[in-house]
Amino acid sequence: MSNSFPNRRIAIFGSTGSIGCQALEVIAANPDKFTAEVLTAFSNEELLIKQALQFNPNIVVIGDDRKYPIVKEALSHTDVKVFAGEKALEDVAGMDCYDMMLAAIVGFAGLRPTLCALEAGKAIALANKETLVVAGDIVMQKAIEKRVPVIPVDSEHSAIFQCLVGETRNKIEKVILTASGGPFLGKKPNYLVNVKRDHALQHPNWQMGAKITIDSATLMNKGLEMIEAKWLFDLAPDQVQVLVHPQSIIHSLVQFEDGSIKAQMGLPDMKLPIQYALAFPHRIPNQFPRYNFRTPSQLTFEEPDTKTFRNLVLATEALFKGGNQPCVLNAANEIAVFAFLRNRVGFLDMTDLIERTLQHVPFIEKPTLEEYFESDGEARNFAASLLKL
């Protein structure tokens, strides 16, 4: 262990979110292996200040520059350098003061800093699936060009990644992403019409941020993960499948050409894939609870109900069509979730909003990075206009 682990310097982009906070717990538990060198937040200055005082990073960035004076003042008696604004996120991502970026900013906003980190030759622990959904071809091409690893933090992609260790020369027949089914598993549209945000935010198995929790309830999360898997593991669209597994013990499966299937299992705890990504290629011991096969419980599997949860159908179509469609899908979904969390749109209406946006924004087969940004903007504006936000 010693040769690769004197210390790994981690930059947490999105340190005040659910993943960022859990990553800091992993770092705190392994002070001999990791330091938090960079912490960034969009607008939660109180938690960012608290984290900075505890972990004493080299740099903190507050995305909302109106909060800059508060953060600057609170940390004035420390050596922590304080920056603000979106541009600062990109500048810091390109700096040489860290070894690995944990990309945990939610949504499209995570794309630019991640690209800057790749450009600077930094390893990426990727918790932001939207980055690959929006511009997976460009992101993975950059990683290959710079010869840096992109290690997934999503539990499903971490599972696939772990199943592929030692299988580099063996062809994958397909991957199967498991879905918990979310809080509304088995429910029909007549029930879902009246669902409100607080109900949708109660996930049965995972503790997550608001955006991903709503995406899990609509099954959009699984759709985004299918697109992410295609890019991460260089798969054809028909090699990516989804299976509902309500217990969330098997995190995903890989089937090889000989028909053999590998699965990665464990209790649903995001700290596990976070720790795995930060320490890769090593596994490090921890005190997390273990899954006990002796406690009688059944592991069950069923097909997703795509008639009710049509987001999964829209995402699958975008996956097969490619081009800028996944980017448009993601942008419209971000607007829909934003509106739903503010009680401005109904649960089932989110899908209609996304579908209409996909029909509206012109298709581009091989977009440049600029065209991805333009498609994203156009999709957001159109979706927002449908809501009259």
Coordinates of C-alpha atoms in Angstrom, one line a residue:
M1 CA 0.0 0.0 0.0
S2 CA 2.8 2.4 0.9
N3 CA 3.9 3.3 -2.6
S4 CA 0.6 4.7 -3.7
F5 CA -0.7 5.8 -0.3
P6 CA 1.4 8.3 1.4
N7 CA -1.5 10.6 0.7
R8 CA -4.1 11.3 -2.0
R9 CA -5.2 14.9 -2.3
I10 CA -8.9 15.2 -3.1
A11 CA -10.8 18.1 -4.6
I12 CA -14.5 17.8 -3.8
F13 CA -16.5 19.8 -6.3
G14 CA -19.9 19.9 -4.6
S15 CA -18.8 19.3 -1.1
T16 CA -22.0 20.4 0.6
G17 CA -24.2 18.0 -1.2
S18 CA -25.1 14.5 -0.2
I19 CA -22.2 12.8 -1.9
G20 CA -19.7 15.6 -0.9
C21 CA -20.6 15.2 2.8
Q22 CA -20.3 11.5 2.7
A23 CA -16.9 11.7 0.9
L24 CA -15.7 14.0 3.7
E25 CA -16.8 11.3 6.2
V26 CA -14.6 8.8 4.3
I27 CA -11.7 11.3 4.3
A28 CA -12.1 12.0 8.0
A29 CA -12.0 8.2 8.7
N30 CA -8.8 7.8 6.7
P31 CA -6.6 10.8 7.6
D32 CA -3.4 8.9 6.7
K33 CA -4.7 8.2 3.2
F34 CA -6.6 11.3 2.1
T35 CA -6.7 15.1 2.5
A36 CA -9.5 17.4 1.3
E37 CA -7.5 20.0 -0.7
V38 CA -10.3 21.8 -2.4
L39 CA -13.9 22.2 -1.3
T40 CA -16.6 23.9 -3.5
A41 CA -20.2 24.8 -3.0
F42 CA -22.8 26.6 -5.0
S43 CA -24.6 28.6 -2.3
N44 CA -24.5 26.7 1.0
E45 CA -21.9 29.0 2.6
E46 CA -22.7 27.9 6.2
L47 CA -21.8 24.3 5.6
L48 CA -18.9 25.2 3.4
I49 CA -17.4 27.3 6.2
K50 CA -17.9 24.6 8.7
Q51 CA -16.2 22.0 6.4
A52 CA -13.3 24.3 5.7
L53 CA -12.7 24.9 9.4
Q54 CA -12.8 21.1 10.0
F55 CA -10.7 20.0 7.1
N56 CA -8.4 23.0 6.5
P57 CA -8.3 22.7 2.7
N58 CA -5.9 24.7 0.5
I59 CA -8.8 26.3 -1.4
V60 CA -12.5 26.8 -1.1
V61 CA -14.8 28.1 -3.9
I62 CA -18.3 29.5 -3.3
G63 CA -20.2 29.5 -6.7
D64 CA -22.6 32.3 -5.7
D65 CA -20.3 35.4 -5.6
R66 CA -22.7 37.3 -3.4
K67 CA -21.7 34.9 -0.6
Y68 CA -18.0 35.6 -1.1
P69 CA -17.6 38.3 1.7
I70 CA -19.3 35.9 4.3
V71 CA -17.0 33.0 3.5
K72 CA -13.9 35.3 3.2
E73 CA -14.6 36.8 6.6
A74 CA -15.3 33.5 8.3
L75 CA -12.0 32.0 7.1
S76 CA -9.9 35.1 7.4
H77 CA -8.0 33.7 10.4
T78 CA -7.0 30.6 8.5
D79 CA -4.7 29.9 5.6
V80 CA -7.6 28.8 3.3
K81 CA -7.7 30.6 0.0
V82 CA -11.2 31.7 -0.9
F83 CA -12.5 32.2 -4.5
A84 CA -16.0 32.9 -5.8
G85 CA -18.0 32.6 -9.0
E86 CA -18.5 30.0 -11.8
K87 CA -15.3 30.9 -13.5
A88 CA -13.3 30.2 -10.3
L89 CA -14.6 26.6 -10.3
E90 CA -13.0 26.1 -13.7
D91 CA -9.8 27.9 -12.8
V92 CA -9.4 25.8 -9.6
A93 CA -10.2 22.6 -11.4
G94 CA -7.2 23.3 -13.6
M95 CA -4.8 23.9 -10.8
D96 CA -2.1 21.5 -9.7
C97 CA -2.8 21.4 -6.0
Y98 CA -4.8 18.1 -6.0
D99 CA -4.6 14.5 -7.4
M100 CA -8.2 13.5 -7.9
M101 CA -11.4 15.4 -8.4
L102 CA -14.6 14.0 -6.9
A103 CA -17.1 15.5 -9.4
A104 CA -20.2 15.8 -7.2
I105 CA -21.8 19.0 -8.5
V106 CA -25.4 18.2 -9.3
G107 CA -26.5 18.5 -13.0
F108 CA -25.2 20.1 -16.1
A109 CA -23.2 22.6 -13.9
G110 CA -20.7 19.9 -13.3
L111 CA -19.6 19.5 -16.9
R112 CA -17.2 22.4 -17.3
P113 CA -15.1 21.9 -14.1
T114 CA -14.9 18.2 -14.9
L115 CA -13.5 19.0 -18.4
C116 CA -11.0 21.4 -16.9
A117 CA -9.8 18.7 -14.5
L118 CA -9.4 16.2 -17.3
E119 CA -7.5 18.8 -19.4
A120 CA -5.2 19.2 -16.4
G121 CA -4.6 15.4 -16.4
K122 CA -6.5 14.8 -13.1
A123 CA -8.1 11.5 -12.2
I124 CA -11.9 11.8 -11.8
A125 CA -14.1 10.1 -9.3
L126 CA -17.4 10.8 -11.1
A127 CA -20.6 11.2 -9.1
N128 CA -22.2 13.6 -11.6
K129 CA -23.9 11.4 -14.1
E130 CA -25.3 14.4 -16.1
T131 CA -21.7 15.2 -17.3
L132 CA -21.6 11.9 -19.3
V133 CA -25.3 12.1 -20.3
V134 CA -24.8 15.5 -21.8
A135 CA -21.4 15.2 -23.5
G136 CA -20.2 11.6 -22.9
D137 CA -18.3 11.3 -26.1
I138 CA -16.3 14.5 -25.5
V139 CA -15.6 13.7 -21.9
M140 CA -14.4 10.2 -22.4
Q141 CA -12.4 11.2 -25.5
K142 CA -10.6 13.8 -23.3
A143 CA -9.9 11.2 -20.6
I144 CA -8.4 8.8 -23.2
E145 CA -6.4 11.5 -24.7
K146 CA -5.0 12.6 -21.3
R147 CA -4.7 9.0 -20.1
V148 CA -6.5 9.6 -16.9
P149 CA -9.1 7.3 -15.2
V150 CA -12.7 8.2 -14.8
I151 CA -13.9 6.0 -11.9
P152 CA -17.7 6.0 -11.4
V153 CA -19.2 6.7 -8.0
D154 CA -22.8 5.9 -8.8
S155 CA -23.5 2.7 -7.0
E156 CA -24.6 0.9 -10.2
H157 CA -21.6 2.0 -12.3
S158 CA -19.2 1.3 -9.5
A159 CA -20.7 -2.2 -9.4
I160 CA -20.1 -2.7 -13.1
F161 CA -16.6 -1.2 -12.8
Q162 CA -15.8 -3.6 -9.9
C163 CA -17.1 -6.6 -11.9
L164 CA -14.8 -5.6 -14.8
V165 CA -11.6 -5.5 -12.8
G166 CA -9.4 -8.2 -14.3
E167 CA -11.7 -8.7 -17.3
T168 CA -10.1 -6.1 -19.6
R169 CA -9.7 -8.5 -22.5
N170 CA -13.0 -10.2 -22.2
K171 CA -16.0 -8.9 -24.1
I172 CA -19.1 -7.8 -22.4
E173 CA -22.3 -9.2 -23.8
K174 CA -24.5 -6.8 -21.7
V175 CA -24.7 -4.9 -18.5
I176 CA -27.8 -5.0 -16.3
L177 CA -28.4 -1.9 -14.1
T178 CA -30.6 -2.6 -11.1
A179 CA -33.2 -0.2 -10.0
S180 CA -34.9 -0.1 -6.6
G181 CA -38.1 1.1 -8.3
G182 CA -38.2 4.1 -6.0
P183 CA -41.0 5.0 -3.6
F184 CA -43.8 4.4 -6.1
L185 CA -42.9 0.8 -7.2
G186 CA -46.1 -0.9 -8.4
K187 CA -48.2 2.3 -8.4
K188 CA -50.4 3.2 -11.4
P189 CA -50.9 6.6 -13.0
N190 CA -54.2 7.2 -11.3
Y191 CA -52.3 7.2 -8.0
L192 CA -49.3 9.2 -9.3
V193 CA -51.4 12.1 -10.6
N194 CA -51.7 13.4 -7.0
V195 CA -48.3 12.7 -5.7
K196 CA -46.5 15.7 -4.1
R197 CA -42.9 16.5 -3.5
D198 CA -42.7 15.4 0.1
H199 CA -44.0 12.0 -0.8
A200 CA -41.6 11.6 -3.8
L201 CA -38.7 12.6 -1.6
Q202 CA -39.1 9.5 0.6
H203 CA -36.8 6.9 -1.0
P204 CA -37.0 3.4 0.6
N205 CA -33.3 2.4 0.4
W206 CA -31.0 5.3 -0.3
Q207 CA -30.2 8.6 1.4
M208 CA -29.7 11.1 -1.5
G209 CA -30.1 14.7 -2.5
A210 CA -33.4 16.0 -3.7
K211 CA -32.8 16.0 -7.5
I212 CA -31.6 12.4 -7.6
T213 CA -34.4 11.3 -5.3
I214 CA -37.1 12.7 -7.6
D215 CA -35.2 11.1 -10.6
S216 CA -35.4 7.8 -8.8
A217 CA -39.1 8.2 -8.2
T218 CA -39.8 8.9 -11.9
L219 CA -37.2 6.2 -13.1
M220 CA -35.4 9.0 -15.0
N221 CA -32.4 8.3 -12.8
K222 CA -32.2 4.8 -14.4
G223 CA -32.5 6.3 -17.8
L224 CA -29.7 8.7 -17.2
E225 CA -27.6 5.8 -15.8
M226 CA -28.2 3.8 -19.0
I227 CA -26.7 6.6 -21.0
E228 CA -23.9 7.0 -18.6
A229 CA -23.1 3.3 -18.7
K230 CA -22.9 3.4 -22.5
W231 CA -20.1 6.0 -22.4
L232 CA -18.2 4.7 -19.3
F233 CA -17.9 1.2 -20.6
D234 CA -18.0 1.8 -24.3
L235 CA -21.2 -0.1 -25.0
A236 CA -23.7 -0.2 -27.7
P237 CA -27.2 1.0 -26.6
D238 CA -28.7 -2.5 -26.8
Q239 CA -26.0 -3.8 -24.4
V240 CA -27.5 -1.8 -21.5
Q241 CA -30.6 -3.1 -19.7
V242 CA -32.6 -2.3 -16.6
L243 CA -34.1 -4.6 -14.0
V244 CA -36.1 -3.7 -10.9
H245 CA -34.6 -5.1 -7.8
P246 CA -36.4 -3.6 -4.8
Q247 CA -34.0 -4.7 -2.1
S248 CA -31.0 -2.8 -3.6
I249 CA -28.5 -5.4 -2.5
I250 CA -27.2 -6.4 -6.0
H251 CA -26.0 -3.0 -7.3
S252 CA -25.6 -4.2 -11.0
L253 CA -24.6 -7.1 -13.1
V254 CA -22.3 -7.8 -16.0
Q255 CA -22.9 -10.7 -18.5
F256 CA -19.9 -11.9 -20.5
E257 CA -19.8 -13.6 -23.9
D258 CA -19.8 -17.0 -22.3
G259 CA -23.0 -16.3 -20.5
S260 CA -21.3 -16.0 -17.1
I261 CA -22.7 -13.2 -14.9
K262 CA -20.9 -11.2 -12.3
A263 CA -22.8 -9.1 -9.7
Q264 CA -21.5 -6.8 -7.1
M265 CA -23.4 -6.8 -3.8
G266 CA -23.6 -5.0 -0.5
L267 CA -25.8 -2.9 1.7
P268 CA -27.1 0.3 0.1
D269 CA -24.6 2.8 1.4
M270 CA -23.1 5.4 -0.9
K271 CA -19.9 5.7 1.2
L272 CA -18.9 2.3 -0.2
P273 CA -18.6 3.3 -3.9
I274 CA -17.2 6.7 -2.8
Q275 CA -14.5 5.0 -0.8
Y276 CA -13.8 2.6 -3.6
A277 CA -13.3 5.4 -6.1
L278 CA -11.1 7.5 -3.9
A279 CA -8.8 4.6 -3.0
F280 CA -8.8 2.7 -6.4
P281 CA -7.1 0.4 -7.1
H282 CA -7.0 -0.5 -3.4
R283 CA -9.8 -1.5 -1.1
I284 CA -9.4 -0.1 2.3
P285 CA -11.0 -1.4 5.5
N286 CA -13.9 0.2 7.2
Q287 CA -16.5 -0.3 9.9
F288 CA -19.6 0.0 7.7
P289 CA -22.4 -2.5 8.5
R290 CA -22.2 -5.8 6.5
Y291 CA -24.9 -7.6 4.5
N292 CA -26.0 -10.7 6.3
F293 CA -27.1 -13.6 4.2
R294 CA -28.4 -15.4 7.3
T295 CA -31.1 -12.9 7.9
P296 CA -33.9 -14.4 5.9
S297 CA -34.7 -12.0 3.1
Q298 CA -35.5 -12.6 -0.6
L299 CA -33.7 -10.9 -3.5
T300 CA -36.3 -10.3 -6.2
F301 CA -36.3 -9.0 -9.8
E302 CA -38.9 -7.7 -12.1
E303 CA -39.2 -5.8 -15.4
P304 CA -39.7 -2.0 -15.0
D305 CA -43.2 -0.7 -15.6
T306 CA -42.5 1.5 -18.6
K307 CA -46.2 2.2 -19.3
T308 CA -46.4 4.0 -16.0
F309 CA -42.9 5.4 -15.8
R310 CA -42.5 6.7 -19.3
N311 CA -39.3 8.7 -18.5
L312 CA -37.4 5.4 -18.9
V313 CA -38.8 5.1 -22.4
L314 CA -37.8 8.6 -23.3
A315 CA -34.3 8.1 -22.0
T316 CA -34.0 4.8 -23.8
E317 CA -35.0 6.5 -27.1
A318 CA -32.5 9.2 -26.4
L319 CA -29.8 6.6 -25.8
F320 CA -30.5 4.9 -29.1
K321 CA -30.9 8.1 -31.1
G322 CA -27.7 9.7 -29.6
G323 CA -26.4 13.0 -30.8
N324 CA -27.8 15.9 -28.7
Q325 CA -30.9 14.0 -27.6
P326 CA -29.5 12.9 -24.2
C327 CA -28.4 16.5 -23.6
V328 CA -31.9 17.8 -24.3
L329 CA -33.5 15.0 -22.2
N330 CA -31.3 16.0 -19.3
A331 CA -31.9 19.8 -19.6
A332 CA -35.7 19.3 -19.8
N333 CA -35.6 16.9 -16.8
E334 CA -33.6 19.4 -14.7
I335 CA -36.2 22.1 -15.3
A336 CA -39.0 19.6 -14.7
V337 CA -37.6 18.4 -11.4
F338 CA -36.8 22.0 -10.3
A339 CA -40.5 22.9 -11.0
F340 CA -41.8 19.8 -9.3
L341 CA -39.8 20.5 -6.1
R342 CA -41.5 23.9 -6.0
N343 CA -45.0 22.4 -6.6
R344 CA -45.2 24.1 -10.1
V345 CA -45.8 20.9 -12.1
G346 CA -47.5 17.6 -11.4
F347 CA -45.6 14.3 -11.0
L348 CA -46.8 12.8 -14.3
D349 CA -46.6 16.1 -16.1
M350 CA -42.8 16.1 -15.8
T351 CA -42.7 13.4 -18.5
D352 CA -44.9 15.4 -20.9
L353 CA -42.7 18.4 -20.4
I354 CA -39.6 16.4 -21.3
E355 CA -41.2 14.7 -24.3
R356 CA -42.4 18.0 -25.8
T357 CA -38.9 19.5 -25.3
L358 CA -37.3 16.5 -27.1
Q359 CA -39.7 17.1 -30.0
H360 CA -39.0 20.8 -30.1
V361 CA -35.2 21.1 -30.1
P362 CA -33.6 20.3 -33.4
F363 CA -31.6 17.0 -33.6
I364 CA -27.8 17.3 -34.1
E365 CA -26.0 14.0 -34.8
K366 CA -22.5 14.9 -33.8
P367 CA -22.5 18.0 -31.7
T368 CA -19.5 20.1 -30.8
L369 CA -19.1 21.1 -27.1
E370 CA -20.6 24.5 -28.0
E371 CA -23.6 22.8 -29.7
Y372 CA -24.1 20.8 -26.5
F373 CA -24.2 24.1 -24.5
E374 CA -26.6 25.6 -27.1
S375 CA -28.9 22.5 -27.0
D376 CA -28.9 22.6 -23.2
G377 CA -29.8 26.3 -23.2
E378 CA -32.5 25.9 -25.8
A379 CA -34.1 22.9 -24.1
R380 CA -34.1 24.8 -20.7
N381 CA -35.7 27.9 -22.2
F382 CA -38.4 25.9 -24.1
A383 CA -39.2 23.7 -21.0
A384 CA -39.4 26.8 -18.8
S385 CA -41.7 28.5 -21.3
L386 CA -44.1 25.5 -21.2
L387 CA -44.2 26.0 -17.4
K388 CA -44.5 29.8 -17.7
L389 CA -41.8 29.9 -14.9

